[in-house]
mmCIF file with all atom_site columns, N, CA and C in Angstrom:
data_model
loop_
_atom_site.group_PDB
_atom_site.id
_atom_site.type_symbol
_atom_site.label_atom_id
_atom_site.label_alt_id
_atom_site.label_comp_id
_atom_site.label_asym_id
_atom_site.label_entity_id
_atom_site.label_seq_id
_atom_site.pdbx_PDB_ins_code
_atom_site.Cartn_x
_atom_site.Cartn_y
_atom_site.Cartn_z
_atom_site.occupancy
_atom_site.B_iso_or_equiv
_atom_site.pdbx_formal_charge
_atom_site.auth_seq_id
_atom_site.auth_comp_id
_atom_site.auth_asym_id
_atom_site.auth_atom_id
_atom_site.pdbx_PDB_model_num
ATOM 1   N N  . MET R 1 1  ? 71.707  115.945 113.445 1.00 0.00 ? 278 MET R N  1
ATOM 2   C CA . MET R 1 1  ? 71.752  114.767 112.494 1.00 0.00 ? 278 MET R CA 1
ATOM 3   C C  . MET R 1 1  ? 70.476  114.160 112.653 1.00 0.00 ? 278 MET R C  1
ATOM 4   N N  . THR R 1 2  ? 70.675  112.910 111.147 1.00 0.00 ? 279 THR R N  1
ATOM 5   C CA . THR R 1 2  ? 69.752  113.199 110.461 1.00 0.00 ? 279 THR R CA 1
ATOM 6   C C  . THR R 1 2  ? 69.158  111.674 110.552 1.00 0.00 ? 279 THR R C  1
ATOM 7   N N  . GLU R 1 3  ? 67.803  111.337 110.359 1.00 0.00 ? 280 GLU R N  1
ATOM 8   C CA . GLU R 1 3  ? 67.792  109.829 110.472 1.00 0.00 ? 280 GLU R CA 1
ATOM 9   C C  . GLU R 1 3  ? 67.094  108.914 109.024 1.00 0.00 ? 280 GLU R C  1
ATOM 10  N N  . SER R 1 4  ? 67.549  108.653 109.291 1.00 0.00 ? 281 SER R N  1
ATOM 11  C CA . SER R 1 4  ? 67.690  107.107 108.056 1.00 0.00 ? 281 SER R CA 1
ATOM 12  C C  . SER R 1 4  ? 66.373  105.544 108.288 1.00 0.00 ? 281 SER R C  1
ATOM 13  N N  . ALA R 1 5  ? 65.955  105.696 107.300 1.00 0.00 ? 282 ALA R N  1
ATOM 14  C CA . ALA R 1 5  ? 64.839  104.185 107.277 1.00 0.00 ? 282 ALA R CA 1
ATOM 15  C C  . ALA R 1 5  ? 65.219  103.683 106.599 1.00 0.00 ? 282 ALA R C  1
ATOM 16  N N  . ALA R 1 6  ? 65.041  102.271 106.730 1.00 0.00 ? 283 ALA R N  1
ATOM 17  C CA . ALA R 1 6  ? 65.611  101.035 106.037 1.00 0.00 ? 283 ALA R CA 1
ATOM 18  C C  . ALA R 1 6  ? 64.541  101.028 104.829 1.00 0.00 ? 283 ALA R C  1
ATOM 19  N N  . ILE R 1 7  ? 64.671  100.655 103.271 1.00 0.00 ? 284 ILE R N  1
ATOM 20  C CA . ILE R 1 7  ? 64.477  100.212 102.920 1.00 0.00 ? 284 ILE R CA 1
ATOM 21  C C  . ILE R 1 7  ? 64.515  99.118  102.358 1.00 0.00 ? 284 ILE R C  1
ATOM 22  N N  . GLU R 1 8  ? 63.514  98.637  101.313 1.00 0.00 ? 285 GLU R N  1
ATOM 23  C CA . GLU R 1 8  ? 64.144  97.267  100.427 1.00 0.00 ? 285 GLU R CA 1
ATOM 24  C C  . GLU R 1 8  ? 64.777  97.700  98.839  1.00 0.00 ? 285 GLU R C  1
ATOM 25  N N  . LEU R 1 9  ? 65.673  96.774  98.965  1.00 0.00 ? 286 LEU R N  1
ATOM 26  C CA . LEU R 1 9  ? 66.567  97.143  97.636  1.00 0.00 ? 286 LEU R CA 1
ATOM 27  C C  . LEU R 1 9  ? 65.214  96.653  96.384  1.00 0.00 ? 286 LEU R C  1
ATOM 28  N N  . SER R 1 10 ? 64.805  96.704  95.603  1.00 0.00 ? 287 SER R N  1
ATOM 29  C CA . SER R 1 10 ? 64.767  95.833  94.166  1.00 0.00 ? 287 SER R CA 1
ATOM 30  C C  . SER R 1 10 ? 65.497  94.557  93.375  1.00 0.00 ? 287 SER R C  1
ATOM 31  N N  . GLU R 1 11 ? 65.442  93.916  92.349  1.00 0.00 ? 288 GLU R N  1
ATOM 32  C CA . GLU R 1 11 ? 66.501  93.141  92.381  1.00 0.00 ? 288 GLU R CA 1
ATOM 33  C C  . GLU R 1 11 ? 67.068  94.142  91.080  1.00 0.00 ? 288 GLU R C  1
ATOM 34  N N  . ASP R 1 12 ? 67.298  95.287  90.650  1.00 0.00 ? 289 ASP R N  1
ATOM 35  C CA . ASP R 1 12 ? 67.769  95.920  89.164  1.00 0.00 ? 289 ASP R CA 1
ATOM 36  C C  . ASP R 1 12 ? 68.833  96.788  90.751  1.00 0.00 ? 289 ASP R C  1
ATOM 37  N N  . ASP R 1 13 ? 68.086  97.110  91.527  1.00 0.00 ? 290 ASP R N  1
ATOM 38  C CA . ASP R 1 13 ? 69.037  97.617  92.736  1.00 0.00 ? 290 ASP R CA 1
ATOM 39  C C  . ASP R 1 13 ? 69.959  97.039  93.274  1.00 0.00 ? 290 ASP R C  1
ATOM 40  N N  . LEU R 1 14 ? 69.491  95.690  93.849  1.00 0.00 ? 291 LEU R N  1
ATOM 41  C CA . LEU R 1 14 ? 70.854  94.407  93.809  1.00 0.00 ? 291 LEU R CA 1
ATOM 42  C C  . LEU R 1 14 ? 72.130  94.249  93.006  1.00 0.00 ? 291 LEU R C  1
ATOM 43  N N  . ASP R 1 15 ? 71.433  94.697  91.600  1.00 0.00 ? 292 ASP R N  1
ATOM 44  C CA . ASP R 1 15 ? 72.379  94.292  90.639  1.00 0.00 ? 292 ASP R CA 1
ATOM 45  C C  . ASP R 1 15 ? 73.530  95.270  90.433  1.00 0.00 ? 292 ASP R C  1
ATOM 46  N N  . ASN R 1 16 ? 73.129  96.220  90.360  1.00 0.00 ? 293 ASN R N  1
ATOM 47  C CA . ASN R 1 16 ? 73.722  98.056  90.968  1.00 0.00 ? 293 ASN R CA 1
ATOM 48  C C  . ASN R 1 16 ? 74.495  97.704  91.999  1.00 0.00 ? 293 ASN R C  1
ATOM 49  N N  . VAL R 1 17 ? 74.603  97.165  92.486  1.00 0.00 ? 294 VAL R N  1
ATOM 50  C CA . VAL R 1 17 ? 75.082  97.844  93.885  1.00 0.00 ? 294 VAL R CA 1
ATOM 51  C C  . VAL R 1 17 ? 76.087  95.953  94.126  1.00 0.00 ? 294 VAL R C  1
ATOM 52  N N  . SER R 1 18 ? 75.805  95.090  93.572  1.00 0.00 ? 295 SER R N  1
ATOM 53  C CA . SER R 1 18 ? 76.891  93.837  94.081  1.00 0.00 ? 295 SER R CA 1
ATOM 54  C C  . SER R 1 18 ? 77.413  93.805  93.597  1.00 0.00 ? 295 SER R C  1
ATOM 55  N N  . GLY R 1 19 ? 78.152  94.506  92.218  1.00 0.00 ? 296 GLY R N  1
ATOM 56  C CA . GLY R 1 19 ? 79.796  94.472  91.780  1.00 0.00 ? 296 GLY R CA 1
ATOM 57  C C  . GLY R 1 19 ? 79.483  94.276  90.021  1.00 0.00 ? 296 GLY R C  1
ATOM 58  N N  . GLY R 1 20 ? 80.486  94.422  89.512  1.00 0.00 ? 297 GLY R N  1
ATOM 59  C CA . GLY R 1 20 ? 80.838  93.726  88.400  1.00 0.00 ? 297 GLY R CA 1
ATOM 60  C C  . GLY R 1 20 ? 81.452  95.268  87.218  1.00 0.00 ? 297 GLY R C  1
ATOM 61  N N  . LEU R 1 21 ? 80.554  95.628  86.368  1.00 0.00 ? 298 LEU R N  1
ATOM 62  C CA . LEU R 1 21 ? 81.171  96.652  85.487  1.00 0.00 ? 298 LEU R CA 1
ATOM 63  C C  . LEU R 1 21 ? 79.766  96.892  84.612  1.00 0.00 ? 298 LEU R C  1
ATOM 64  N N  . GLY R 1 22 ? 79.633  98.197  84.386  1.00 0.00 ? 299 GLY R N  1
ATOM 65  C CA . GLY R 1 22 ? 78.598  98.619  83.934  1.00 0.00 ? 299 GLY R CA 1
ATOM 66  C C  . GLY R 1 22 ? 78.865  100.174 83.174  1.00 0.00 ? 299 GLY R C  1
ATOM 67  N N  . ILE R 1 23 ? 78.937  100.339 81.730  1.00 0.00 ? 300 ILE R N  1
ATOM 68  C CA . ILE R 1 23 ? 79.912  100.952 80.765  1.00 0.00 ? 300 ILE R CA 1
ATOM 69  C C  . ILE R 1 23 ? 78.643  101.949 79.688  1.00 0.00 ? 300 ILE R C  1
ATOM 70  N N  . SER R 1 24 ? 78.545  103.020 79.386  1.00 0.00 ? 301 SER R N  1
ATOM 71  C CA . SER R 1 24 ? 77.995  103.452 78.575  1.00 0.00 ? 301 SER R CA 1
ATOM 72  C C  . SER R 1 24 ? 78.705  104.433 77.608  1.00 0.00 ? 301 SER R C  1
ATOM 73  N N  . PHE R 1 25 ? 78.198  103.672 76.432  1.00 0.00 ? 302 PHE R N  1
ATOM 74  C CA . PHE R 1 25 ? 79.157  104.645 75.479  1.00 0.00 ? 302 PHE R CA 1
ATOM 75  C C  . PHE R 1 25 ? 78.116  105.256 74.262  1.00 0.00 ? 302 PHE R C  1
ATOM 76  N N  . GLY R 1 26 ? 77.232  105.143 74.667  1.00 0.00 ? 303 GLY R N  1
ATOM 77  C CA . GLY R 1 26 ? 76.456  106.168 73.618  1.00 0.00 ? 303 GLY R CA 1
ATOM 78  C C  . GLY R 1 26 ? 76.091  106.147 72.916  1.00 0.00 ? 303 GLY R C  1
ATOM 79  N N  . ASP R 1 27 ? 76.138  106.404 71.833  1.00 0.00 ? 304 ASP R N  1
ATOM 80  C CA . ASP R 1 27 ? 75.124  106.532 70.493  1.00 0.00 ? 304 ASP R CA 1
ATOM 81  C C  . ASP R 1 27 ? 76.916  105.389 69.647  1.00 0.00 ? 304 ASP R C  1
ATOM 82  N N  . VAL R 1 28 ? 76.196  103.727 70.030  1.00 0.00 ? 305 VAL R N  1
ATOM 83  C CA . VAL R 1 28 ? 76.768  103.053 69.371  1.00 0.00 ? 305 VAL R CA 1
ATOM 84  C C  . VAL R 1 28 ? 76.709  102.313 68.189  1.00 0.00 ? 305 VAL R C  1
ATOM 85  N N  . ASN R 1 29 ? 77.268  101.634 66.999  1.00 0.00 ? 306 ASN R N  1
ATOM 86  C CA . ASN R 1 29 ? 76.075  101.436 65.780  1.00 0.00 ? 306 ASN R CA 1
ATOM 87  C C  . ASN R 1 29 ? 76.220  99.362  65.674  1.00 0.00 ? 306 ASN R C  1
ATOM 88  N N  . SER R 1 30 ? 77.501  98.737  66.952  1.00 0.00 ? 307 SER R N  1
ATOM 89  C CA . SER R 1 30 ? 77.432  97.809  66.988  1.00 0.00 ? 307 SER R CA 1
ATOM 90  C C  . SER R 1 30 ? 77.957  96.733  68.126  1.00 0.00 ? 307 SER R C  1
ATOM 91  N N  . PHE R 1 31 ? 77.419  95.488  68.436  1.00 0.00 ? 308 PHE R N  1
ATOM 92  C CA . PHE R 1 31 ? 78.324  94.905  69.457  1.00 0.00 ? 308 PHE R CA 1
ATOM 93  C C  . PHE R 1 31 ? 78.696  93.418  69.826  1.00 0.00 ? 308 PHE R C  1
ATOM 94  N N  . ALA R 1 32 ? 79.127  93.182  69.826  1.00 0.00 ? 309 ALA R N  1
ATOM 95  C CA . ALA R 1 32 ? 79.475  91.579  69.682  1.00 0.00 ? 309 ALA R CA 1
ATOM 96  C C  . ALA R 1 32 ? 80.310  90.763  71.059  1.00 0.00 ? 309 ALA R C  1
ATOM 97  N N  . GLN R 1 33 ? 79.599  89.721  71.631  1.00 0.00 ? 310 GLN R N  1
ATOM 98  C CA . GLN R 1 33 ? 80.013  89.305  72.770  1.00 0.00 ? 310 GLN R CA 1
ATOM 99  C C  . GLN R 1 33 ? 80.299  87.886  72.237  1.00 0.00 ? 310 GLN R C  1
ATOM 100 N N  . LYS R 1 34 ? 81.484  87.116  73.140  1.00 0.00 ? 311 LYS R N  1
ATOM 101 C CA . LYS R 1 34 ? 81.292  86.162  72.321  1.00 0.00 ? 311 LYS R CA 1
ATOM 102 C C  . LYS R 1 34 ? 82.544  85.511  73.995  1.00 0.00 ? 311 LYS R C  1
ATOM 103 N N  . SER R 1 35 ? 81.827  84.157  74.811  1.00 0.00 ? 312 SER R N  1
ATOM 104 C CA . SER R 1 35 ? 82.508  83.954  75.578  1.00 0.00 ? 312 SER R CA 1
ATOM 105 C C  . SER R 1 35 ? 82.791  81.718  75.613  1.00 0.00 ? 312 SER R C  1
ATOM 106 N N  . GLY R 1 36 ? 83.570  81.229  76.390  1.00 0.00 ? 313 GLY R N  1
ATOM 107 C CA . GLY R 1 36 ? 83.744  80.444  75.973  1.00 0.00 ? 313 GLY R CA 1
ATOM 108 C C  . GLY R 1 36 ? 84.716  79.475  76.955  1.00 0.00 ? 313 GLY R C  1
ATOM 109 N N  . ASN R 1 37 ? 85.149  78.007  76.707  1.00 0.00 ? 314 ASN R N  1
ATOM 110 C CA . ASN R 1 37 ? 85.587  77.586  78.151  1.00 0.00 ? 314 ASN R CA 1
ATOM 111 C C  . ASN R 1 37 ? 86.054  75.957  77.198  1.00 0.00 ? 314 ASN R C  1
ATOM 112 N N  . PHE R 1 38 ? 87.033  75.436  78.218  1.00 0.00 ? 315 PHE R N  1
ATOM 113 C CA . PHE R 1 38 ? 87.635  74.209  77.560  1.00 0.00 ? 315 PHE R CA 1
ATOM 114 C C  . PHE R 1 38 ? 88.094  73.346  78.695  1.00 0.00 ? 315 PHE R C  1
ATOM 115 N N  . PHE R 1 39 ? 87.495  71.858  78.482  1.00 0.00 ? 316 PHE R N  1
ATOM 116 C CA . PHE R 1 39 ? 88.109  71.776  79.666  1.00 0.00 ? 316 PHE R CA 1
ATOM 117 C C  . PHE R 1 39 ? 88.806  69.869  78.938  1.00 0.00 ? 316 PHE R C  1
ATOM 118 N N  . SER R 1 40 ? 89.775  69.386  79.531  1.00 0.00 ? 317 SER R N  1
ATOM 119 C CA . SER R 1 40 ? 90.703  68.414  79.053  1.00 0.00 ? 317 SER R CA 1
ATOM 120 C C  . SER R 1 40 ? 91.203  67.459  79.678  1.00 0.00 ? 317 SER R C  1
ATOM 121 N N  . GLN R 1 41 ? 91.450  66.275  79.979  1.00 0.00 ? 318 GLN R N  1
ATOM 122 C CA . GLN R 1 41 ? 92.143  65.374  80.623  1.00 0.00 ? 318 GLN R CA 1
ATOM 123 C C  . GLN R 1 41 ? 92.264  64.050  80.397  1.00 0.00 ? 318 GLN R C  1
ATOM 124 N N  . LYS R 1 42 ? 93.611  63.554  80.704  1.00 0.00 ? 319 LYS R N  1
ATOM 125 C CA . LYS R 1 42 ? 94.379  62.364  79.839  1.00 0.00 ? 319 LYS R CA 1
ATOM 126 C C  . LYS R 1 42 ? 94.626  61.519  80.994  1.00 0.00 ? 319 LYS R C  1
ATOM 127 N N  . ASN R 1 43 ? 94.594  60.124  81.412  1.00 0.00 ? 320 ASN R N  1
ATOM 128 C CA . ASN R 1 43 ? 95.450  59.826  82.359  1.00 0.00 ? 320 ASN R CA 1
ATOM 129 C C  . ASN R 1 43 ? 96.009  57.891  81.461  1.00 0.00 ? 320 ASN R C  1
ATOM 130 N N  . LEU R 1 44 ? 96.746  57.958  82.030  1.00 0.00 ? 321 LEU R N  1
ATOM 131 C CA . LEU R 1 44 ? 97.583  57.395  81.582  1.00 0.00 ? 321 LEU R CA 1
ATOM 132 C C  . LEU R 1 44 ? 98.018  56.312  82.580  1.00 0.00 ? 321 LEU R C  1
ATOM 133 N N  . SER R 1 45 ? 98.091  55.078  82.644  1.00 0.00 ? 322 SER R N  1
ATOM 134 C CA . SER R 1 45 ? 98.409  54.241  84.409  1.00 0.00 ? 322 SER R CA 1
ATOM 135 C C  . SER R 1 45 ? 99.110  52.737  83.309  1.00 0.00 ? 322 SER R C  1
ATOM 136 N N  . VAL R 1 46 ? 100.745 52.767  83.488  1.00 0.00 ? 323 VAL R N  1
ATOM 137 C CA . VAL R 1 46 ? 101.182 51.328  83.045  1.00 0.00 ? 323 VAL R CA 1
ATOM 138 C C  . VAL R 1 46 ? 102.447 50.583  84.357  1.00 0.00 ? 323 VAL R C  1
ATOM 139 N N  . GLY R 1 47 ? 101.649 49.143  83.845  1.00 0.00 ? 324 GLY R N  1
ATOM 140 C CA . GLY R 1 47 ? 102.353 48.631  85.064  1.00 0.00 ? 324 GLY R CA 1
ATOM 141 C C  . GLY R 1 47 ? 103.096 47.494  83.945  1.00 0.00 ? 324 GLY R C  1
ATOM 142 N N  . GLN R 1 48 ? 103.989 47.056  85.255  1.00 0.00 ? 325 GLN R N  1
ATOM 143 C CA . GLN R 1 48 ? 104.667 45.795  84.935  1.00 0.00 ? 325 GLN R CA 1
ATOM 144 C C  . GLN R 1 48 ? 105.020 44.872  86.723  1.00 0.00 ? 325 GLN R C  1
ATOM 145 N N  . MET R 1 49 ? 105.130 43.476  86.211  1.00 0.00 ? 326 MET R N  1
ATOM 146 C CA . MET R 1 49 ? 105.131 42.647  87.243  1.00 0.00 ? 326 MET R CA 1
ATOM 147 C C  . MET R 1 49 ? 106.158 41.618  86.388  1.00 0.00 ? 326 MET R C  1
ATOM 148 N N  . THR R 1 50 ? 106.639 41.642  86.854  1.00 0.00 ? 327 THR R N  1
ATOM 149 C CA . THR R 1 50 ? 107.822 40.003  86.888  1.00 0.00 ? 327 THR R CA 1
ATOM 150 C C  . THR R 1 50 ? 108.440 39.102  87.852  1.00 0.00 ? 327 THR R C  1
ATOM 151 N N  . PHE R 1 51 ? 108.768 37.857  87.807  1.00 0.00 ? 328 PHE R N  1
ATOM 152 C CA . PHE R 1 51 ? 108.426 37.413  89.114  1.00 0.00 ? 328 PHE R CA 1
ATOM 153 C C  . PHE R 1 51 ? 109.215 35.909  88.336  1.00 0.00 ? 328 PHE R C  1
ATOM 154 N N  . ALA R 1 52 ? 110.142 35.243  89.044  1.00 0.00 ? 329 ALA R N  1
ATOM 155 C CA . ALA R 1 52 ? 110.732 34.072  89.115  1.00 0.00 ? 329 ALA R CA 1
ATOM 156 C C  . ALA R 1 52 ? 110.673 33.176  90.094  1.00 0.00 ? 329 ALA R C  1
ATOM 157 N N  . GLY R 1 53 ? 111.558 32.545  90.043  1.00 0.00 ? 330 GLY R N  1
ATOM 158 C CA . GLY R 1 53 ? 110.851 31.158  91.072  1.00 0.00 ? 330 GLY R CA 1
ATOM 159 C C  . GLY R 1 53 ? 112.523 30.409  91.635  1.00 0.00 ? 330 GLY R C  1
ATOM 160 N N  . PRO R 1 54 ? 112.662 29.846  92.644  1.00 0.00 ? 331 PRO R N  1
ATOM 161 C CA . PRO R 1 54 ? 112.536 29.235  94.043  1.00 0.00 ? 331 PRO R CA 1
ATOM 162 C C  . PRO R 1 54 ? 113.263 30.345  94.423  1.00 0.00 ? 331 PRO R C  1
ATOM 163 N N  . ASN R 1 55 ? 112.689 31.363  95.154  1.00 0.00 ? 332 ASN R N  1
ATOM 164 C CA . ASN R 1 55 ? 113.139 32.610  96.268  1.00 0.00 ? 332 ASN R CA 1
ATOM 165 C C  . ASN R 1 55 ? 113.848 33.488  95.253  1.00 0.00 ? 332 ASN R C  1
ATOM 166 N N  . GLY R 1 56 ? 114.238 33.399  94.037  1.00 0.00 ? 333 GLY R N  1
ATOM 167 C CA . GLY R 1 56 ? 114.677 34.436  93.676  1.00 0.00 ? 333 GLY R CA 1
ATOM 168 C C  . GLY R 1 56 ? 114.596 35.233  91.982  1.00 0.00 ? 333 GLY R C  1
ATOM 169 N N  . SER R 1 57 ? 114.938 36.914  92.455  1.00 0.00 ? 334 SER R N  1
ATOM 170 C CA . SER R 1 57 ? 114.306 37.145  91.052  1.00 0.00 ? 334 SER R CA 1
ATOM 171 C C  . SER R 1 57 ? 113.037 38.264  91.530  1.00 0.00 ? 334 SER R C  1
ATOM 172 N N  . GLY R 1 58 ? 112.302 39.071  90.663  1.00 0.00 ? 335 GLY R N  1
ATOM 173 C CA . GLY R 1 58 ? 111.045 39.939  90.629  1.00 0.00 ? 335 GLY R CA 1
ATOM 174 C C  . GLY R 1 58 ? 110.925 41.336  90.247  1.00 0.00 ? 335 GLY R C  1
ATOM 175 N N  . THR R 1 59 ? 110.492 41.924  89.869  1.00 0.00 ? 336 THR R N  1
ATOM 176 C CA . THR R 1 59 ? 110.595 43.449  89.782  1.00 0.00 ? 336 THR R CA 1
ATOM 177 C C  . THR R 1 59 ? 108.935 43.910  89.466  1.00 0.00 ? 336 THR R C  1
ATOM 178 N N  . ILE R 1 60 ? 108.388 44.720  90.076  1.00 0.00 ? 337 ILE R N  1
ATOM 179 C CA . ILE R 1 60 ? 107.302 45.069  90.524  1.00 0.00 ? 337 ILE R CA 1
ATOM 180 C C  . ILE R 1 60 ? 107.462 46.491  90.290  1.00 0.00 ? 337 ILE R C  1
ATOM 181 N N  . SER R 1 61 ? 106.283 47.472  89.353  1.00 0.00 ? 338 SER R N  1
ATOM 182 C CA . SER R 1 61 ? 106.594 48.938  88.411  1.00 0.00 ? 338 SER R CA 1
ATOM 183 C C  . SER R 1 61 ? 104.761 48.905  88.201  1.00 0.00 ? 338 SER R C  1
ATOM 184 N N  . GLN R 1 62 ? 105.458 50.310  88.535  1.00 0.00 ? 339 GLN R N  1
ATOM 185 C CA . GLN R 1 62 ? 103.359 51.284  88.198  1.00 0.00 ? 339 GLN R CA 1
ATOM 186 C C  . GLN R 1 62 ? 103.861 52.852  88.003  1.00 0.00 ? 339 GLN R C  1
ATOM 187 N N  . VAL R 1 63 ? 103.253 53.841  87.182  1.00 0.00 ? 340 VAL R N  1
ATOM 188 C CA . VAL R 1 63 ? 103.449 54.677  87.031  1.00 0.00 ? 340 VAL R CA 1
ATOM 189 C C  . VAL R 1 63 ? 102.595 55.039  86.332  1.00 0.00 ? 340 VAL R C  1
ATOM 190 N N  . ASP R 1 64 ? 101.958 56.300  86.443  1.00 0.00 ? 341 ASP R N  1
ATOM 191 C CA . ASP R 1 64 ? 100.777 56.894  86.616  1.00 0.00 ? 341 ASP R CA 1
ATOM 192 C C  . ASP R 1 64 ? 101.003 58.164  86.173  1.00 0.00 ? 341 ASP R C  1
ATOM 193 N N  . PHE R 1 65 ? 99.922  58.791  84.899  1.00 0.00 ? 342 PHE R N  1
ATOM 194 C CA . PHE R 1 65 ? 100.263 60.147  84.620  1.00 0.00 ? 342 PHE R CA 1
ATOM 195 C C  . PHE R 1 65 ? 98.496  60.394  84.868  1.00 0.00 ? 342 PHE R C  1
ATOM 196 N N  . GLN R 1 66 ? 98.989  61.555  84.824  1.00 0.00 ? 343 GLN R N  1
ATOM 197 C CA . GLN R 1 66 ? 97.345  63.113  83.993  1.00 0.00 ? 343 GLN R CA 1
ATOM 198 C C  . GLN R 1 66 ? 97.827  64.138  83.907  1.00 0.00 ? 343 GLN R C  1
ATOM 199 N N  . GLN R 1 67 ? 96.777  64.005  83.243  1.00 0.00 ? 344 GLN R N  1
ATOM 200 C CA . GLN R 1 67 ? 97.247  65.819  82.275  1.00 0.00 ? 344 GLN R CA 1
ATOM 201 C C  . GLN R 1 67 ? 95.885  66.502  82.366  1.00 0.00 ? 344 GLN R C  1
ATOM 202 N N  . ILE R 1 68 ? 95.522  67.283  82.877  1.00 0.00 ? 345 ILE R N  1
ATOM 203 C CA . ILE R 1 68 ? 94.714  68.445  83.141  1.00 0.00 ? 345 ILE R CA 1
ATOM 204 C C  . ILE R 1 68 ? 94.783  69.596  82.246  1.00 0.00 ? 345 ILE R C  1
ATOM 205 N N  . ASP R 1 69 ? 94.454  70.070  80.901  1.00 0.00 ? 346 ASP R N  1
ATOM 206 C CA . ASP R 1 69 ? 94.172  71.080  80.340  1.00 0.00 ? 346 ASP R CA 1
ATOM 207 C C  . ASP R 1 69 ? 92.387  72.153  80.119  1.00 0.00 ? 346 ASP R C  1
ATOM 208 N N  . SER R 1 70 ? 93.033  73.395  80.943  1.00 0.00 ? 347 SER R N  1
ATOM 209 C CA . SER R 1 70 ? 91.239  73.919  80.872  1.00 0.00 ? 347 SER R CA 1
ATOM 210 C C  . SER R 1 70 ? 91.682  75.777  80.529  1.00 0.00 ? 347 SER R C  1
ATOM 211 N N  . GLY R 1 71 ? 90.851  76.306  80.423  1.00 0.00 ? 348 GLY R N  1
ATOM 212 C CA . GLY R 1 71 ? 91.193  77.979  80.388  1.00 0.00 ? 348 GLY R CA 1
ATOM 213 C C  . GLY R 1 71 ? 89.516  78.228  79.370  1.00 0.00 ? 348 GLY R C  1
ATOM 214 N N  . ALA R 1 72 ? 89.427  79.758  80.156  1.00 0.00 ? 349 ALA R N  1
ATOM 215 C CA . ALA R 1 72 ? 88.091  80.081  79.441  1.00 0.00 ? 349 ALA R CA 1
ATOM 216 C C  . ALA R 1 72 ? 88.399  81.315  79.357  1.00 0.00 ? 349 ALA R C  1
ATOM 217 N N  . PHE R 1 73 ? 88.185  82.716  78.066  1.00 0.00 ? 350 PHE R N  1
ATOM 218 C CA . PHE R 1 73 ? 88.030  83.184  77.451  1.00 0.00 ? 350 PHE R CA 1
ATOM 219 C C  . PHE R 1 73 ? 86.405  83.903  76.960  1.00 0.00 ? 350 PHE R C  1
ATOM 220 N N  . GLN R 1 74 ? 86.775  85.238  77.019  1.00 0.00 ? 351 GLN R N  1
ATOM 221 C CA . GLN R 1 74 ? 85.747  86.235  76.368  1.00 0.00 ? 351 GLN R CA 1
ATOM 222 C C  . GLN R 1 74 ? 85.739  87.358  75.625  1.00 0.00 ? 351 GLN R C  1
ATOM 223 N N  . ASP R 1 75 ? 85.548  87.690  74.456  1.00 0.00 ? 352 ASP R N  1
ATOM 224 C CA . ASP R 1 75 ? 85.569  88.447  73.891  1.00 0.00 ? 352 ASP R CA 1
ATOM 225 C C  . ASP R 1 75 ? 84.576  89.749  73.860  1.00 0.00 ? 352 ASP R C  1
ATOM 226 N N  . ILE R 1 76 ? 84.831  90.958  73.854  1.00 0.00 ? 353 ILE R N  1
ATOM 227 C CA . ILE R 1 76 ? 83.402  92.271  73.518  1.00 0.00 ? 353 ILE R CA 1
ATOM 228 C C  . ILE R 1 76 ? 84.506  92.650  72.310  1.00 0.00 ? 353 ILE R C  1
ATOM 229 N N  . ALA R 1 77 ? 83.183  93.258  71.552  1.00 0.00 ? 354 ALA R N  1
ATOM 230 C CA . ALA R 1 77 ? 83.643  94.492  70.145  1.00 0.00 ? 354 ALA R CA 1
ATOM 231 C C  . ALA R 1 77 ? 82.657  95.001  70.440  1.00 0.00 ? 354 ALA R C  1
ATOM 232 N N  . ILE R 1 78 ? 82.735  96.213  70.086  1.00 0.00 ? 355 ILE R N  1
ATOM 233 C CA . ILE R 1 78 ? 81.523  97.712  70.295  1.00 0.00 ? 355 ILE R CA 1
ATOM 234 C C  . ILE R 1 78 ? 82.578  98.050  68.976  1.00 0.00 ? 355 ILE R C  1
ATOM 235 N N  . GLY R 1 79 ? 81.217  98.732  68.177  1.00 0.00 ? 356 GLY R N  1
ATOM 236 C CA . GLY R 1 79 ? 81.664  99.574  67.475  1.00 0.00 ? 356 GLY R CA 1
ATOM 237 C C  . GLY R 1 79 ? 80.982  100.651 66.595  1.00 0.00 ? 356 GLY R C  1
#
């Protein structure tokens, strides 16, 4: 039976075991990384109301429109 002792992990150790991606390419001449994101939102409301008189006619209309565009990217170049 093997005995185990509890140890406290350093910040670097925690970074290594928490997931992600680690890559080693050896002799690399260049490395470039670019990332970005965008968000756009448009709201449009159109209303209409018409009434006439005595005890006749009427119109009520309401249209609401919402458009949302979003995205993100990341580019990595290694040479």
